[in-house]
Amino acid sequence: MQIRLTVNGEPRALEVDVRASLLDVLREGLALKGTKKGCDHGQCGACTVLVDGVRINSCLTLAVMHDGDAVTTIEGVGTPEALHPIQQAFLEQDAFQCGYCTPGQICSALGMLAEAAAGHPSHATADLLAPVELTEPEIRERMSGNLCRCSAYPQIVAAIRQAAEAA
Amino acid sequence: MADDANPIALNRAGLIGKPVDRLEGKLKVSGTADYAYEVMEKPGAAFGYLVGATIPRGKIAGVDISAAEAAPGVLLVWTHRNAPSQPAPGTQSQAGSQAPAQPELYDERIRFYGQTAALVVAESFEQAAAAARLVRIDYEADAGAAVVFDDMHAAARDTGGDEEAQKGDFDAAFASAPAVIDATWTTPVQNHCQMEPHASLCWWEGDQVYAFTSNQSVKRPQHALGETLGIDRNKVHLRARYIGGGFGGKNNSYADLTLSALAARELKRPVKIALTRQQMFHMTVHRPATVQRVRLAADRNGQLTGISHETISHCARADRFMERASAFTKNLYAAPNRRIGHKLALMDLPVAGAMRAPGEAVGMLALECAMDELAEQLGMDPVDLRILNEPDVDPTDGRPFSTRPLVRCLKEGAQAFGWDARIPTPRHTRDGRWWVGTGMAAAIRGNFLLPAKAQIHISAEGIVTVRQAMTDIGTGTYTILAQIAAETLGVPLEEVRIELGHSEWAPAPGSGGSFGAASAGSAAMDAGINLRSKLAALAVGDAASPLHGGDPAKAEFRDGNIVIGNQAEALGDLVRRASPQGVDAVGAVTPDPKGREYSQHTYGGHFCEVGVDAVTGEVRVRRMIGVFAAGRILNHKTARSQLTGGMIWGIGGALHEENHVDPRFGSFVAQDLAQYHVPAQADIAGLDAWFIDEVDDIANPLGIKGVGELGICGAGAAVANAVYNACGVRVRDYPITVEKVLAGLQALEG
């Protein structure tokens, strides 16, 4: 089936298998290997990308459901030569070890920061009406959909705080 | 090596210990590090999908692959009936082979649930996955193929071997001691759950195979694949550049490697296979469950007179992997009478294997809680009890320790944590609905060195490149090797390249058992020193060099220059003029037999504060610190991350992680990351870790020790002891989940 996507700002026309997840189309169809497959069941977050600015598990959604959508993957966030501030913060805080969950963590963090800025509360938010303060418990709660088996969790929180404070 | 000749000890440029960012970090944070399944060097890979058996033990009675073969896009369907013939399992036909053949689909026998029973290869992943569901396999389970998991005692048998230790008369000491502990702890099956599923991508060029795989080492899978394919292993070009986590579960190669190589040969195109998350639970290895009986005997002052630690773990029927949970007890506390032992229970389960700190990770969950119970019985502080029982030499075999700063770790940790304010009586502090308490435990982990080699090259541009058949599984190998090479050659870090994960390069043991940095790094330093000798000889023999005629023994390497007396020349200038093709050297480390005359370990102390919800029984770690000793530290940033990561594994082992056996199928009930709970971001708070200053000159030429497994050792026991101090409930059946805490609270409160 034919679909059109805007991926990292570039319009792409694709012929996709209707059974194909957005994740597999990104990785195999578009050779954007930065988005990772950790579980293929929406349980680990390694496949997190931004669709129209909102973070989603790209393994839990079929590519054909995204005709016309704008997708941002880790390749669209920054490059090794020109890292995004949050990528730089992950590097400096040692917020990864094996690196496999990292693109998902970073995309998720970008989505999460936008949610917080828009005032979306979380389970850890005490006052649902006040602006969200990005405390450590808030970040931890909001980032719990992204597993890191190397367990760089404290460093991930530090990196997100560094990036959020710099922004 | 004398310190004045050891560039790592001299640390002239200050690169050793420096918390530099990961060398490959920019690739990882930008998604441009390519893991095995993603390699694009040879496009057009076909997609393989594995089918796992659904019985615990028996045979394949019937196979029908016609529907799968007829499905769209399918290129190949194999079962044992039509797969290529391979050498028998265990075949080691090539001299010096480090791993035996690992054939797949080679007979009708099913030896464990989930064993690979079929392979489908198709043009796309979707086609392969769909066709795999059309493969029809009928199984015939053996009579009696079922798992008696609930009674490991009944299935246990003696193994003998060096895991056992007897000293003095433990029974007599135990019978006569005024203070004793005798209790049994159990730990469940645990799974590695690396974020990257096991995966391989292979293609052939003539009679040579290129095999990209996710493995903790390079040479072992290369050798295994050579044996399996029946080809000279030098025709296997194995690649493992980036590995998405290992933790022991990628020590071996699995069906993805064997079958992608065989299918690529058959189809004459690249083939890639990844295990699904569900398949990982059975097709690879797991940490087996343990039953551990610990007995302590002490006098009234707390001096231990006897220690016994006996473990039963299970293994697959055809395997003998043992979770050596009692082994560290040989080395930790003084006591004249000792009994250490292990037994194995053979079961129709998948193959067990090493998982981060095999032995200590679960063994310390028993012994370090027994010590806490003994301290309470004696009315002693648990830190003081440990210090009182600190041995002068290895308490089992009498060898001296290479270093032994355990007491320093405990004292520094206690002070930093504020341990002296602790109230020893349980149920002393309420914070709203939370009972709050603290606990501690010691940490110990064996230290090892394996033979390794390294090759090093300096180019006419002055770029230093180290090459090794070594891996970085997230531990920081790329980075610490760069620091070692830069410090040894006196060049900036930016001018060093580290290339790992190629089987053609100098052999190194890979990443596992916390031996990676010491083994690979010592060889890299030796290679650097040999390169220095060559460069010095080149300079003094070159009439165009300002160093011409100087004494090469007096050459120093700093700031990118080679220096003799007051003469200096830039390394790049020298090489460009005198050896424009560059200069190569090799180095090696061979464990010094003298090292075995010492008892070598890393150490630490964990201090933890937990809250226990008085209503729900939920346990949350509120703050936790670990203070560790692991020799010289090469990189305080990456080493600290190893520790905090390990401590979080410890928290997971204490509170979260468990799998259950389904006795009908010999399978594990949890087969994904929703059912198997690894610690998540919200589970962790207030964690910190650091090292005390020490150098271990016995351990290896670098004076370092391994840090990958130390953080987990004892961490969970500190959590468990804090749970008791908070709410008065001792749970000896890990993990400490809400229903067990609630049952304990209800028993206490009536």
PDB file of C-alpha atoms in Angstrom, chain A residues 17 19-21 24 27-28 31 33-41 43-44 46 74-75 78-80 83 87-88 90-94 96-103 105-106 136 139-141 143-144 146-157, chain B residues 21-22 24-33 35 37-38 40 47 124-127 130 191-197 243-245 247 272 277-278 355 473-474 637-638 640-642 644-645 648-649 657 672-674 676 678-682 684-685 687:
ATOM      1  CA  ASP A  17       3.192  -4.058   3.668  1.00  0.00           C
ATOM      2  CA  ARG A  19       1.303  -5.629   8.356  1.00  0.00           C
ATOM      3  CA  ALA A  20       4.464  -3.562   8.755  1.00  0.00           C
ATOM      4  CA  SER A  21       4.916  -1.556  11.937  1.00  0.00           C
ATOM      5  CA  ASP A  24      10.046  -1.781  10.732  1.00  0.00           C
ATOM      6  CA  ARG A  27      14.409   0.635  10.028  1.00  0.00           C
ATOM      7  CA  GLU A  28      14.101  -1.580   7.003  1.00  0.00           C
ATOM      8  CA  ALA A  31      17.212   2.492   6.532  1.00  0.00           C
ATOM      9  CA  LYS A  33      18.448   2.217  11.930  1.00  0.00           C
ATOM     10  CA  GLY A  34      18.742   4.612  14.851  1.00  0.00           C
ATOM     11  CA  THR A  35      15.264   3.677  16.033  1.00  0.00           C
ATOM     12  CA  LYS A  36      15.702   0.395  17.888  1.00  0.00           C
ATOM     13  CA  LYS A  37      13.640  -2.765  18.238  1.00  0.00           C
ATOM     14  CA  GLY A  38      13.917  -3.990  21.811  1.00  0.00           C
ATOM     15  CA  CYS A  39      10.684  -5.900  22.342  1.00  0.00           C
ATOM     16  CA  ASP A  40       8.300  -5.191  19.444  1.00  0.00           C
ATOM     17  CA  HIS A  41       5.485  -5.089  22.002  1.00  0.00           C
ATOM     18  CA  GLN A  43       7.103  -2.638  26.635  1.00  0.00           C
ATOM     19  CA  CYS A  44      10.610  -1.173  26.460  1.00  0.00           C
ATOM     20  CA  ALA A  46      13.574   1.629  22.513  1.00  0.00           C
ATOM     21  CA  ILE A  74      16.851  10.184  16.327  1.00  0.00           C
ATOM     22  CA  GLU A  75      18.517  10.925  12.988  1.00  0.00           C
ATOM     23  CA  GLY A  78      20.996  15.708  15.696  1.00  0.00           C
ATOM     24  CA  THR A  79      24.045  14.193  14.077  1.00  0.00           C
ATOM     25  CA  PRO A  80      27.433  13.178  15.509  1.00  0.00           C
ATOM     26  CA  LEU A  83      24.475  17.046  18.414  1.00  0.00           C
ATOM     27  CA  GLN A  87      22.230  14.395  22.968  1.00  0.00           C
ATOM     28  CA  GLN A  88      25.195  16.373  24.252  1.00  0.00           C
ATOM     29  CA  PHE A  90      23.404  12.360  27.469  1.00  0.00           C
ATOM     30  CA  LEU A  91      27.037  12.189  26.348  1.00  0.00           C
ATOM     31  CA  GLU A  92      28.359  14.358  29.172  1.00  0.00           C
ATOM     32  CA  GLN A  93      26.293  12.721  31.916  1.00  0.00           C
ATOM     33  CA  ASP A  94      27.141   9.188  30.702  1.00  0.00           C
ATOM     34  CA  PHE A  96      23.908   5.318  28.447  1.00  0.00           C
ATOM     35  CA  GLN A  97      26.219   2.356  28.344  1.00  0.00           C
ATOM     36  CA  CYS A  98      25.421  -0.131  25.591  1.00  0.00           C
ATOM     37  CA  GLY A  99      23.529   2.608  23.741  1.00  0.00           C
ATOM     38  CA  TYR A 100      20.693   0.464  22.459  1.00  0.00           C
ATOM     39  CA  CYS A 101      17.882   2.166  24.387  1.00  0.00           C
ATOM     40  CA  THR A 102      19.451   5.601  23.932  1.00  0.00           C
ATOM     41  CA  PRO A 103      17.745   6.875  20.769  1.00  0.00           C
ATOM     42  CA  GLN A 105      15.342   7.630  25.608  1.00  0.00           C
ATOM     43  CA  ILE A 106      16.294  10.818  23.800  1.00  0.00           C
ATOM     44  CA  GLU A 136      13.479  14.330  39.699  1.00  0.00           C
ATOM     45  CA  ILE A 139      11.230  13.043  35.266  1.00  0.00           C
ATOM     46  CA  ARG A 140      11.505   9.535  36.628  1.00  0.00           C
ATOM     47  CA  GLU A 141       7.766   9.004  36.419  1.00  0.00           C
ATOM     48  CA  MET A 143      10.511   8.427  31.640  1.00  0.00           C
ATOM     49  CA  SER A 144       9.451   5.061  33.083  1.00  0.00           C
ATOM     50  CA  ASN A 146      11.828   3.667  28.538  1.00  0.00           C
ATOM     51  CA  LEU A 147      13.734   0.762  30.010  1.00  0.00           C
ATOM     52  CA  CYS A 148      17.520   0.797  30.276  1.00  0.00           C
ATOM     53  CA  ARG A 149      18.915  -2.573  31.284  1.00  0.00           C
ATOM     54  CA  CYS A 150      22.373  -1.080  31.775  1.00  0.00           C
ATOM     55  CA  SER A 151      20.428   0.963  34.330  1.00  0.00           C
ATOM     56  CA  ALA A 152      21.782   4.403  33.536  1.00  0.00           C
ATOM     57  CA  TYR A 153      18.653   5.815  35.170  1.00  0.00           C
ATOM     58  CA  PRO A 154      20.312   8.358  37.505  1.00  0.00           C
ATOM     59  CA  GLN A 155      22.480   9.597  34.649  1.00  0.00           C
ATOM     60  CA  ILE A 156      19.467   9.852  32.318  1.00  0.00           C
ATOM     61  CA  VAL A 157      17.666  12.032  34.849  1.00  0.00           C
TER      62      VAL A 157
ATOM     63  CA  ASP B  21      33.100  11.023  27.690  1.00  0.00           C
ATOM     64  CA  ARG B  22      32.663   7.733  25.903  1.00  0.00           C
ATOM     65  CA  GLU B  24      31.812   6.077  20.741  1.00  0.00           C
ATOM     66  CA  GLY B  25      29.266   8.193  22.591  1.00  0.00           C
ATOM     67  CA  LYS B  26      28.417  10.567  19.751  1.00  0.00           C
ATOM     68  CA  LEU B  27      27.476   7.598  17.588  1.00  0.00           C
ATOM     69  CA  LYS B  28      25.275   6.081  20.258  1.00  0.00           C
ATOM     70  CA  VAL B  29      23.365   9.267  21.120  1.00  0.00           C
ATOM     71  CA  SER B  30      22.750   9.981  17.447  1.00  0.00           C
ATOM     72  CA  GLY B  31      21.612   6.483  16.509  1.00  0.00           C
ATOM     73  CA  THR B  32      24.516   5.978  14.126  1.00  0.00           C
ATOM     74  CA  ALA B  33      26.262   3.129  15.947  1.00  0.00           C
ATOM     75  CA  TYR B  35      24.369  -3.031  15.865  1.00  0.00           C
ATOM     76  CA  TYR B  37      21.057  -6.506  12.626  1.00  0.00           C
ATOM     77  CA  GLU B  38      21.508  -3.003  11.216  1.00  0.00           C
ATOM     78  CA  MET B  40      24.409  -1.927   5.800  1.00  0.00           C
ATOM     79  CA  PHE B  47      14.906 -11.963   6.899  1.00  0.00           C
ATOM     80  CA  SER B 124      10.609  -9.276   4.309  1.00  0.00           C
ATOM     81  CA  PHE B 125      10.262  -9.508   8.057  1.00  0.00           C
ATOM     82  CA  GLU B 126       6.484  -9.535   7.809  1.00  0.00           C
ATOM     83  CA  GLN B 127       6.532 -12.396   5.311  1.00  0.00           C
ATOM     84  CA  ALA B 130       3.693 -14.810   8.911  1.00  0.00           C
ATOM     85  CA  ASN B 191      16.674 -13.250  32.941  1.00  0.00           C
ATOM     86  CA  HIS B 192      19.279 -10.970  31.403  1.00  0.00           C
ATOM     87  CA  CYS B 193      16.836  -8.924  29.340  1.00  0.00           C
ATOM     88  CA  GLN B 194      19.492  -7.109  27.335  1.00  0.00           C
ATOM     89  CA  MET B 195      17.844  -4.288  25.423  1.00  0.00           C
ATOM     90  CA  GLU B 196      19.182  -5.553  22.110  1.00  0.00           C
ATOM     91  CA  PRO B 197      17.823  -8.995  21.248  1.00  0.00           C
ATOM     92  CA  ILE B 243      26.599  -4.868  21.414  1.00  0.00           C
ATOM     93  CA  GLY B 244      23.352  -3.818  23.032  1.00  0.00           C
ATOM     94  CA  GLY B 245      24.049  -5.280  26.449  1.00  0.00           C
ATOM     95  CA  PHE B 247      25.481  -9.338  31.175  1.00  0.00           C
ATOM     96  CA  LYS B 272      19.781 -11.738   9.140  1.00  0.00           C
ATOM     97  CA  ARG B 277      11.955 -10.719  22.898  1.00  0.00           C
ATOM     98  CA  GLN B 278       9.830 -13.770  23.755  1.00  0.00           C
ATOM     99  CA  MET B 355      24.375 -13.634  34.511  1.00  0.00           C
ATOM    100  CA  ILE B 473      29.215  -4.131  25.563  1.00  0.00           C
ATOM    101  CA  GLY B 474      28.552  -0.783  27.180  1.00  0.00           C
ATOM    102  CA  LYS B 637      32.765   8.468  34.785  1.00  0.00           C
ATOM    103  CA  THR B 638      32.323   5.129  33.027  1.00  0.00           C
ATOM    104  CA  ARG B 640      30.899   4.866  38.294  1.00  0.00           C
ATOM    105  CA  SER B 641      28.185   4.088  35.754  1.00  0.00           C
ATOM    106  CA  GLN B 642      29.101   0.406  35.983  1.00  0.00           C
ATOM    107  CA  THR B 644      25.334   2.438  39.782  1.00  0.00           C
ATOM    108  CA  GLY B 645      24.045   0.146  37.059  1.00  0.00           C
ATOM    109  CA  ILE B 648      20.199  -1.026  40.348  1.00  0.00           C
ATOM    110  CA  TRP B 649      20.454  -4.666  39.297  1.00  0.00           C
ATOM    111  CA  GLU B 657      12.964  -9.644  39.203  1.00  0.00           C
ATOM    112  CA  ASP B 672       8.407 -10.412  27.878  1.00  0.00           C
ATOM    113  CA  LEU B 673       9.257  -7.137  29.582  1.00  0.00           C
ATOM    114  CA  ALA B 674       5.729  -6.612  30.841  1.00  0.00           C
ATOM    115  CA  TYR B 676       9.423  -9.839  33.768  1.00  0.00           C
ATOM    116  CA  VAL B 678      13.358  -5.090  35.311  1.00  0.00           C
ATOM    117  CA  PRO B 679      13.873  -1.913  37.311  1.00  0.00           C
ATOM    118  CA  ALA B 680      12.373   1.115  35.578  1.00  0.00           C
ATOM    119  CA  GLN B 681      13.182   4.782  36.018  1.00  0.00           C
ATOM    120  CA  ALA B 682      10.475   5.260  38.679  1.00  0.00           C
ATOM    121  CA  ILE B 684      15.163   4.255  41.420  1.00  0.00           C
ATOM    122  CA  ALA B 685      15.950   7.259  43.595  1.00  0.00           C
ATOM    123  CA  LEU B 687      21.592   6.577  44.184  1.00  0.00           C
TER     124      LEU B 687
END
